[in-house]
């Protein structure tokens, strides 16, 4: 596939891309910007501007409190039903609420409670730190003899399922993993992992933050127990958009939220003094849903559904393989290494390239004085340059130009212009 | 003060109102709408439209992930510092995060943890049910011998401090109350209650949802321990806007959040695998802050600060007294009763009027076919018509017209047009 290595091929691939029209649905007007950070904060869908404005000016501004009766009360469920369609779940198994951290807390606590006699909590060192922190907090909270084990990756990139299997046993209450890991983009086989946990009687909680919207997620098909996920990455919901959670239908009765807020109560507007949980997935709500942010999610979910997650994933895999071939050809000789699995079936939708000068290279990529364009990846300690592929708007030419710039920065030692001292928060 | 009883007096009072110009800062363009539900959902400040749009189109749309470095990372603290100025707290004692329910959960849990040997949790039957539900959940969670006592109000309107005092003892871990109660608007003397709890060694958690922005709150002056509050009522932050929490400076070290999310960690972007809490109030953050909703708060907080909470309260009290005099003159003879304290020093900023046909009367008030205007109060079971006074935009004439309409609805039996079956969620 030598032809990938030219700009001409990249432009031809873009011209033939069946999803190419979707890029126009996003606000990407700056010709000097290449944005490869949709895995951290998705780009603004154009229609979201009008939708948010409608919520502010009409629903809030004009209809005021009446909007609760005219749509807000069920908005968290409506948005959730669109997410359900993307993650292979039934509509009544998903709700949008709170942040990923708070939702993770609720479900992990609920799992530990019903598995009370078991004391083992299992995750891995590739997991997003917030999830690990929350587990540490839960272990501190439930006290006593709970223990957290983190399966170690051999190469810092992927996990051998047998390594995980060894750690799951009859004492394991909860296994929780990122479906796609945040740094290396390693993607777990959800079905197999779920099966091996279930064989030992453990529950599994998946964090879909780095997979939802970019790779297929088939919760029901995998018999998944619980999941949480973020909506401001590939779901393009905007900064700090509310998260979602999933609980398989037959588990909903058994699991209980620790946070008995009124929106999770059976009839919040009866204002009785004794809590009774709502029926079904609503009981995992806590406070009043964030209506503005909820509404900002709508457009992007429709775009993803209309494009189809399989087509999105197919382009993601192809772009990832192009990027990796470019890496081998141009970047490996310059000290870069691949921080992600080569096999697209074991990868999510971003590719990490590692370099000992990774931080300074990121700064050079972003600086428009170097090469004439602002190229935005993100950096993850200690040396990962994450290049996010969002198939609805990432072009092949974006990837080509980025690789050329990564090459030029090291060849010209342009990264030396920058301090290695960390001053970016993300 | 007979002159209050005429429209002329109401119009004159509006003309002389020192805060009258603030009304133009809010989107209240419909001449056929009287909005008395700012205690449930505040009106949209005009400038908020542009501010939200700027966050969507520029900060998210154009600056994308760079906005985390350019302002988002500290936005929860910046907005919180403006709230701190309104509630008599130091800037480093307040943070904006999550919902009121989630914040209440965090602080109540933290209080029970450090008061481990004490098993008593005390609140009252006037409190907002969500807070009671959360306490019930916490008691269920920490298990064992925790008990919840609810002080009972004699008249369903107010609470005798001695009734409360009798229930506080050496076993009380936590006393938690609404500063202003949601139904009757009874306002506690924060200083006295805090003192009586402290005398027995208990911690106090205040819910400021129905007081913040409308009545003075002086947390430091009262030596308050902890507080939470809602921002979409008198703070006009929009539907489901994020809530805030306060922890007195010297308690911050001792109290610990149960939800160890990454934004409450010491250095979230170092991505280490061992949680360490952030210094100070930031440790009570959990997930990624909801940037859109946070930003929507800004305009209103500036308006409140510029008007001054004392002037706002002074007008609130005056309007409340006018409304109550109108009630005595026109409504009491028609079967209405006063569901709020008469004394403005014992009341927040809404007035509840009760009537056995309260629900149907509310529906008639809202219906523009009856009287030509849409008048929006809200209804709270079993018979409370809540009339919210938001001094920045409520006019004396709003109150006059509303009372006239309440009178006409009962005199003409117009409420009979409506079903008594509950179909409003709020």
PDB file of N, CA and C in Angstrom, chain A residues 221-294:
ATOM      1  N   UNK A 221     -25.615  -7.839  23.348  1.00  0.00           N
ATOM      2  CA  UNK A 221     -25.005  -8.992  22.699  1.00  0.00           C
ATOM      3  C   UNK A 221     -23.902  -9.614  23.557  1.00  0.00           C
ATOM      4  N   UNK A 222     -23.208  -8.772  24.304  1.00  0.00           N
ATOM      5  CA  UNK A 222     -22.119  -9.258  25.172  1.00  0.00           C
ATOM      6  C   UNK A 222     -22.623  -9.638  26.558  1.00  0.00           C
ATOM      7  N   UNK A 223     -23.917  -9.488  26.766  1.00  0.00           N
ATOM      8  CA  UNK A 223     -24.507  -9.754  28.085  1.00  0.00           C
ATOM      9  C   UNK A 223     -23.872  -8.883  29.170  1.00  0.00           C
ATOM     10  N   UNK A 224     -23.538  -7.660  28.794  1.00  0.00           N
ATOM     11  CA  UNK A 224     -22.872  -6.747  29.735  1.00  0.00           C
ATOM     12  C   UNK A 224     -23.798  -6.403  30.890  1.00  0.00           C
ATOM     13  N   UNK A 225     -23.208  -6.269  32.071  1.00  0.00           N
ATOM     14  CA  UNK A 225     -23.991  -5.958  33.268  1.00  0.00           C
ATOM     15  C   UNK A 225     -24.271  -4.461  33.388  1.00  0.00           C
ATOM     16  N   UNK A 226     -23.173  -3.697  33.406  1.00  0.00           N
ATOM     17  CA  UNK A 226     -23.268  -2.257  33.681  1.00  0.00           C
ATOM     18  C   UNK A 226     -22.243  -1.522  32.823  1.00  0.00           C
ATOM     19  N   UNK A 227     -22.544  -0.277  32.526  1.00  0.00           N
ATOM     20  CA  UNK A 227     -21.580   0.537  31.784  1.00  0.00           C
ATOM     21  C   UNK A 227     -21.811   2.005  32.102  1.00  0.00           C
ATOM     22  N   UNK A 228     -20.763   2.776  31.968  1.00  0.00           N
ATOM     23  CA  UNK A 228     -20.865   4.239  32.031  1.00  0.00           C
ATOM     24  C   UNK A 228     -20.117   4.789  30.820  1.00  0.00           C
ATOM     25  N   UNK A 229     -20.355   6.044  30.516  1.00  0.00           N
ATOM     26  CA  UNK A 229     -19.620   6.625  29.394  1.00  0.00           C
ATOM     27  C   UNK A 229     -19.773   8.114  29.330  1.00  0.00           C
ATOM     28  N   UNK A 230     -18.851   8.687  28.636  1.00  0.00           N
ATOM     29  CA  UNK A 230     -18.706  10.130  28.495  1.00  0.00           C
ATOM     30  C   UNK A 230     -19.318  10.556  27.178  1.00  0.00           C
ATOM     31  N   UNK A 231     -19.860  11.757  27.145  1.00  0.00           N
ATOM     32  CA  UNK A 231     -20.534  12.199  25.918  1.00  0.00           C
ATOM     33  C   UNK A 231     -19.834  13.362  25.235  1.00  0.00           C
ATOM     34  N   UNK A 232     -18.709  13.811  25.778  1.00  0.00           N
ATOM     35  CA  UNK A 232     -18.063  14.972  25.137  1.00  0.00           C
ATOM     36  C   UNK A 232     -16.867  14.595  24.279  1.00  0.00           C
ATOM     37  N   UNK A 233     -16.636  13.295  24.129  1.00  0.00           N
ATOM     38  CA  UNK A 233     -15.556  12.851  23.246  1.00  0.00           C
ATOM     39  C   UNK A 233     -16.159  12.575  21.863  1.00  0.00           C
ATOM     40  N   UNK A 234     -16.268  11.312  21.481  1.00  0.00           N
ATOM     41  CA  UNK A 234     -16.791  11.006  20.144  1.00  0.00           C
ATOM     42  C   UNK A 234     -18.273  11.327  20.008  1.00  0.00           C
ATOM     43  N   UNK A 235     -18.954  11.605  21.107  1.00  0.00           N
ATOM     44  CA  UNK A 235     -20.373  11.973  20.994  1.00  0.00           C
ATOM     45  C   UNK A 235     -20.574  13.482  20.861  1.00  0.00           C
ATOM     46  N   UNK A 236     -19.489  14.236  20.910  1.00  0.00           N
ATOM     47  CA  UNK A 236     -19.524  15.667  20.585  1.00  0.00           C
ATOM     48  C   UNK A 236     -20.573  16.459  21.357  1.00  0.00           C
ATOM     49  N   UNK A 237     -20.696  16.182  22.643  1.00  0.00           N
ATOM     50  CA  UNK A 237     -21.725  16.835  23.450  1.00  0.00           C
ATOM     51  C   UNK A 237     -21.299  18.162  24.061  1.00  0.00           C
ATOM     52  N   UNK A 238     -20.039  18.533  23.882  1.00  0.00           N
ATOM     53  CA  UNK A 238     -19.587  19.809  24.448  1.00  0.00           C
ATOM     54  C   UNK A 238     -18.931  19.627  25.802  1.00  0.00           C
ATOM     55  N   UNK A 239     -18.142  20.619  26.210  1.00  0.00           N
ATOM     56  CA  UNK A 239     -17.304  20.500  27.413  1.00  0.00           C
ATOM     57  C   UNK A 239     -18.109  20.201  28.681  1.00  0.00           C
ATOM     58  N   UNK A 240     -17.787  19.085  29.311  1.00  0.00           N
ATOM     59  CA  UNK A 240     -18.468  18.729  30.557  1.00  0.00           C
ATOM     60  C   UNK A 240     -19.902  18.266  30.361  1.00  0.00           C
ATOM     61  N   UNK A 241     -20.235  17.839  29.153  1.00  0.00           N
ATOM     62  CA  UNK A 241     -21.590  17.335  28.894  1.00  0.00           C
ATOM     63  C   UNK A 241     -21.897  16.171  29.839  1.00  0.00           C
ATOM     64  N   UNK A 242     -23.175  15.985  30.184  1.00  0.00           N
ATOM     65  CA  UNK A 242     -23.521  14.936  31.135  1.00  0.00           C
ATOM     66  C   UNK A 242     -23.208  13.549  30.590  1.00  0.00           C
ATOM     67  N   UNK A 243     -22.963  12.633  31.488  1.00  0.00           N
ATOM     68  CA  UNK A 243     -22.567  11.278  31.114  1.00  0.00           C
ATOM     69  C   UNK A 243     -23.789  10.367  31.053  1.00  0.00           C
ATOM     70  N   UNK A 244     -23.553   9.105  30.705  1.00  0.00           N
ATOM     71  CA  UNK A 244     -24.674   8.160  30.703  1.00  0.00           C
ATOM     72  C   UNK A 244     -24.295   6.916  31.500  1.00  0.00           C
ATOM     73  N   UNK A 245     -25.292   6.174  31.848  1.00  0.00           N
ATOM     74  CA  UNK A 245     -25.044   4.876  32.463  1.00  0.00           C
ATOM     75  C   UNK A 245     -26.032   3.862  31.913  1.00  0.00           C
ATOM     76  N   UNK A 246     -25.587   2.623  31.929  1.00  0.00           N
ATOM     77  CA  UNK A 246     -26.384   1.490  31.434  1.00  0.00           C
ATOM     78  C   UNK A 246     -26.445   0.429  32.519  1.00  0.00           C
ATOM     79  N   UNK A 247     -27.617  -0.118  32.737  1.00  0.00           N
ATOM     80  CA  UNK A 247     -27.768  -1.285  33.608  1.00  0.00           C
ATOM     81  C   UNK A 247     -28.667  -2.280  32.871  1.00  0.00           C
ATOM     82  N   UNK A 248     -28.197  -3.499  32.718  1.00  0.00           N
ATOM     83  CA  UNK A 248     -28.987  -4.507  32.007  1.00  0.00           C
ATOM     84  C   UNK A 248     -30.330  -4.680  32.687  1.00  0.00           C
ATOM     85  N   UNK A 249     -31.344  -4.871  31.889  1.00  0.00           N
ATOM     86  CA  UNK A 249     -32.723  -4.829  32.387  1.00  0.00           C
ATOM     87  C   UNK A 249     -32.948  -5.695  33.626  1.00  0.00           C
ATOM     88  N   UNK A 250     -32.458  -6.932  33.576  1.00  0.00           N
ATOM     89  CA  UNK A 250     -32.759  -7.843  34.695  1.00  0.00           C
ATOM     90  C   UNK A 250     -31.960  -7.528  35.960  1.00  0.00           C
ATOM     91  N   UNK A 251     -30.969  -6.643  35.833  1.00  0.00           N
ATOM     92  CA  UNK A 251     -30.193  -6.250  37.016  1.00  0.00           C
ATOM     93  C   UNK A 251     -30.761  -5.015  37.703  1.00  0.00           C
ATOM     94  N   UNK A 252     -31.627  -4.316  36.998  1.00  0.00           N
ATOM     95  CA  UNK A 252     -32.080  -3.020  37.504  1.00  0.00           C
ATOM     96  C   UNK A 252     -32.805  -3.140  38.844  1.00  0.00           C
ATOM     97  N   UNK A 253     -33.540  -4.213  38.970  1.00  0.00           N
ATOM     98  CA  UNK A 253     -34.285  -4.436  40.207  1.00  0.00           C
ATOM     99  C   UNK A 253     -33.329  -4.666  41.380  1.00  0.00           C
ATOM    100  N   UNK A 254     -32.231  -5.364  41.098  1.00  0.00           N
ATOM    101  CA  UNK A 254     -31.304  -5.763  42.177  1.00  0.00           C
ATOM    102  C   UNK A 254     -30.378  -4.646  42.609  1.00  0.00           C
ATOM    103  N   UNK A 255     -29.990  -3.806  41.673  1.00  0.00           N
ATOM    104  CA  UNK A 255     -29.006  -2.776  41.992  1.00  0.00           C
ATOM    105  C   UNK A 255     -29.690  -1.530  42.527  1.00  0.00           C
ATOM    106  N   UNK A 256     -28.979  -0.853  43.386  1.00  0.00           N
ATOM    107  CA  UNK A 256     -29.559   0.293  44.075  1.00  0.00           C
ATOM    108  C   UNK A 256     -28.541   1.428  44.035  1.00  0.00           C
ATOM    109  N   UNK A 257     -28.999   2.611  43.711  1.00  0.00           N
ATOM    110  CA  UNK A 257     -28.087   3.755  43.741  1.00  0.00           C
ATOM    111  C   UNK A 257     -27.808   4.142  45.189  1.00  0.00           C
ATOM    112  N   UNK A 258     -26.575   4.542  45.481  1.00  0.00           N
ATOM    113  CA  UNK A 258     -26.306   5.030  46.842  1.00  0.00           C
ATOM    114  C   UNK A 258     -26.803   6.464  47.048  1.00  0.00           C
ATOM    115  N   UNK A 259     -27.077   7.168  45.949  1.00  0.00           N
ATOM    116  CA  UNK A 259     -27.420   8.595  46.040  1.00  0.00           C
ATOM    117  C   UNK A 259     -28.911   8.734  45.770  1.00  0.00           C
ATOM    118  N   UNK A 260     -29.670   8.822  46.851  1.00  0.00           N
ATOM    119  CA  UNK A 260     -31.131   8.784  46.735  1.00  0.00           C
ATOM    120  C   UNK A 260     -31.709  10.174  46.466  1.00  0.00           C
ATOM    121  N   UNK A 261     -31.288  10.790  45.386  1.00  0.00           N
ATOM    122  CA  UNK A 261     -31.804  12.113  45.046  1.00  0.00           C
ATOM    123  C   UNK A 261     -33.228  12.056  44.503  1.00  0.00           C
ATOM    124  N   UNK A 262     -33.883  13.190  44.532  1.00  0.00           N
ATOM    125  CA  UNK A 262     -35.326  13.213  44.215  1.00  0.00           C
ATOM    126  C   UNK A 262     -35.652  12.809  42.784  1.00  0.00           C
ATOM    127  N   UNK A 263     -34.760  13.097  41.820  1.00  0.00           N
ATOM    128  CA  UNK A 263     -35.095  12.712  40.449  1.00  0.00           C
ATOM    129  C   UNK A 263     -35.000  11.204  40.223  1.00  0.00           C
ATOM    130  N   UNK A 264     -34.400  10.500  41.173  1.00  0.00           N
ATOM    131  CA  UNK A 264     -34.386   9.049  41.118  1.00  0.00           C
ATOM    132  C   UNK A 264     -35.496   8.428  41.952  1.00  0.00           C
ATOM    133  N   UNK A 265     -36.316   9.277  42.533  1.00  0.00           N
ATOM    134  CA  UNK A 265     -37.416   8.776  43.371  1.00  0.00           C
ATOM    135  C   UNK A 265     -38.642   8.504  42.511  1.00  0.00           C
ATOM    136  N   UNK A 266     -39.542   7.748  43.088  1.00  0.00           N
ATOM    137  CA  UNK A 266     -40.685   7.246  42.339  1.00  0.00           C
ATOM    138  C   UNK A 266     -41.566   8.366  41.805  1.00  0.00           C
ATOM    139  N   UNK A 267     -41.846   9.321  42.641  1.00  0.00           N
ATOM    140  CA  UNK A 267     -42.713  10.416  42.215  1.00  0.00           C
ATOM    141  C   UNK A 267     -42.198  11.703  42.845  1.00  0.00           C
ATOM    142  N   UNK A 268     -41.158  12.296  42.219  1.00  0.00           N
ATOM    143  CA  UNK A 268     -40.482  13.425  42.870  1.00  0.00           C
ATOM    144  C   UNK A 268     -41.423  14.588  43.187  1.00  0.00           C
ATOM    145  N   UNK A 269     -42.452  14.757  42.377  1.00  0.00           N
ATOM    146  CA  UNK A 269     -43.290  15.928  42.577  1.00  0.00           C
ATOM    147  C   UNK A 269     -44.464  15.688  43.526  1.00  0.00           C
ATOM    148  N   UNK A 270     -44.472  14.498  44.151  1.00  0.00           N
ATOM    149  CA  UNK A 270     -45.426  14.279  45.241  1.00  0.00           C
ATOM    150  C   UNK A 270     -44.849  14.811  46.546  1.00  0.00           C
ATOM    151  N   UNK A 271     -43.533  14.956  46.618  1.00  0.00           N
ATOM    152  CA  UNK A 271     -42.857  15.538  47.782  1.00  0.00           C
ATOM    153  C   UNK A 271     -43.176  14.820  49.088  1.00  0.00           C
ATOM    154  N   UNK A 272     -43.292  13.499  49.001  1.00  0.00           N
ATOM    155  CA  UNK A 272     -43.424  12.710  50.224  1.00  0.00           C
ATOM    156  C   UNK A 272     -42.101  12.651  50.961  1.00  0.00           C
ATOM    157  N   UNK A 273     -42.164  12.250  52.237  1.00  0.00           N
ATOM    158  CA  UNK A 273     -40.946  12.261  53.047  1.00  0.00           C
ATOM    159  C   UNK A 273     -40.248  10.902  53.130  1.00  0.00           C
ATOM    160  N   UNK A 274     -40.805   9.896  52.466  1.00  0.00           N
ATOM    161  CA  UNK A 274     -40.138   8.593  52.471  1.00  0.00           C
ATOM    162  C   UNK A 274     -39.715   8.228  51.052  1.00  0.00           C
ATOM    163  N   UNK A 275     -38.438   8.022  50.890  1.00  0.00           N
ATOM    164  CA  UNK A 275     -37.911   7.676  49.568  1.00  0.00           C
ATOM    165  C   UNK A 275     -38.421   6.324  49.101  1.00  0.00           C
ATOM    166  N   UNK A 276     -38.837   6.281  47.849  1.00  0.00           N
ATOM    167  CA  UNK A 276     -39.067   5.007  47.165  1.00  0.00           C
ATOM    168  C   UNK A 276     -38.448   5.176  45.795  1.00  0.00           C
ATOM    169  N   UNK A 277     -37.634   4.223  45.370  1.00  0.00           N
ATOM    170  CA  UNK A 277     -36.948   4.403  44.087  1.00  0.00           C
ATOM    171  C   UNK A 277     -37.911   4.384  42.912  1.00  0.00           C
ATOM    172  N   UNK A 278     -37.559   5.123  41.869  1.00  0.00           N
ATOM    173  CA  UNK A 278     -38.322   5.078  40.626  1.00  0.00           C
ATOM    174  C   UNK A 278     -38.237   3.677  40.043  1.00  0.00           C
ATOM    175  N   UNK A 279     -39.178   3.346  39.212  1.00  0.00           N
ATOM    176  CA  UNK A 279     -39.118   2.088  38.477  1.00  0.00           C
ATOM    177  C   UNK A 279     -38.019   2.169  37.427  1.00  0.00           C
ATOM    178  N   UNK A 280     -37.332   1.068  37.224  1.00  0.00           N
ATOM    179  CA  UNK A 280     -36.399   0.970  36.096  1.00  0.00           C
ATOM    180  C   UNK A 280     -35.183   1.874  36.213  1.00  0.00           C
ATOM    181  N   UNK A 281     -34.679   2.278  35.080  1.00  0.00           N
ATOM    182  CA  UNK A 281     -33.376   2.941  35.006  1.00  0.00           C
ATOM    183  C   UNK A 281     -33.398   4.341  35.621  1.00  0.00           C
ATOM    184  N   UNK A 282     -34.571   4.960  35.698  1.00  0.00           N
ATOM    185  CA  UNK A 282     -34.658   6.301  36.279  1.00  0.00           C
ATOM    186  C   UNK A 282     -34.172   6.367  37.723  1.00  0.00           C
ATOM    187  N   UNK A 283     -34.175   5.257  38.405  1.00  0.00           N
ATOM    188  CA  UNK A 283     -33.767   5.315  39.811  1.00  0.00           C
ATOM    189  C   UNK A 283     -32.291   5.646  39.962  1.00  0.00           C
ATOM    190  N   UNK A 284     -31.546   5.577  38.861  1.00  0.00           N
ATOM    191  CA  UNK A 284     -30.132   5.943  38.943  1.00  0.00           C
ATOM    192  C   UNK A 284     -29.897   7.434  38.690  1.00  0.00           C
ATOM    193  N   UNK A 285     -30.960   8.180  38.475  1.00  0.00           N
ATOM    194  CA  UNK A 285     -30.835   9.641  38.465  1.00  0.00           C
ATOM    195  C   UNK A 285     -30.657  10.115  39.909  1.00  0.00           C
ATOM    196  N   UNK A 286     -30.100  11.321  40.061  1.00  0.00           N
ATOM    197  CA  UNK A 286     -29.970  11.858  41.416  1.00  0.00           C
ATOM    198  C   UNK A 286     -30.654  13.232  41.472  1.00  0.00           C
ATOM    199  N   UNK A 287     -29.950  14.274  41.045  1.00  0.00           N
ATOM    200  CA  UNK A 287     -30.517  15.613  41.082  1.00  0.00           C
ATOM    201  C   UNK A 287     -31.211  15.981  39.783  1.00  0.00           C
ATOM    202  N   UNK A 288     -31.563  17.258  39.688  1.00  0.00           N
ATOM    203  CA  UNK A 288     -32.219  17.782  38.499  1.00  0.00           C
ATOM    204  C   UNK A 288     -31.294  17.657  37.282  1.00  0.00           C
ATOM    205  N   UNK A 289     -31.782  17.104  36.192  1.00  0.00           N
ATOM    206  CA  UNK A 289     -30.927  16.939  35.008  1.00  0.00           C
ATOM    207  C   UNK A 289     -30.498  18.287  34.408  1.00  0.00           C
ATOM    208  N   UNK A 290     -29.269  18.348  33.902  1.00  0.00           N
ATOM    209  CA  UNK A 290     -28.739  19.581  33.308  1.00  0.00           C
ATOM    210  C   UNK A 290     -29.291  19.772  31.900  1.00  0.00           C
ATOM    211  N   UNK A 291     -30.398  20.474  31.819  1.00  0.00           N
ATOM    212  CA  UNK A 291     -31.177  20.524  30.578  1.00  0.00           C
ATOM    213  C   UNK A 291     -30.395  21.129  29.403  1.00  0.00           C
ATOM    214  N   UNK A 292     -29.656  22.218  29.641  1.00  0.00           N
ATOM    215  CA  UNK A 292     -28.909  22.839  28.545  1.00  0.00           C
ATOM    216  C   UNK A 292     -27.946  21.845  27.913  1.00  0.00           C
ATOM    217  N   UNK A 293     -27.147  21.211  28.759  1.00  0.00           N
ATOM    218  CA  UNK A 293     -26.122  20.310  28.256  1.00  0.00           C
ATOM    219  C   UNK A 293     -26.727  19.063  27.634  1.00  0.00           C
ATOM    220  N   UNK A 294     -27.811  18.581  28.221  1.00  0.00           N
ATOM    221  CA  UNK A 294     -28.519  17.439  27.651  1.00  0.00           C
ATOM    222  C   UNK A 294     -28.934  17.729  26.220  1.00  0.00           C
TER     223      UNK A 294
END
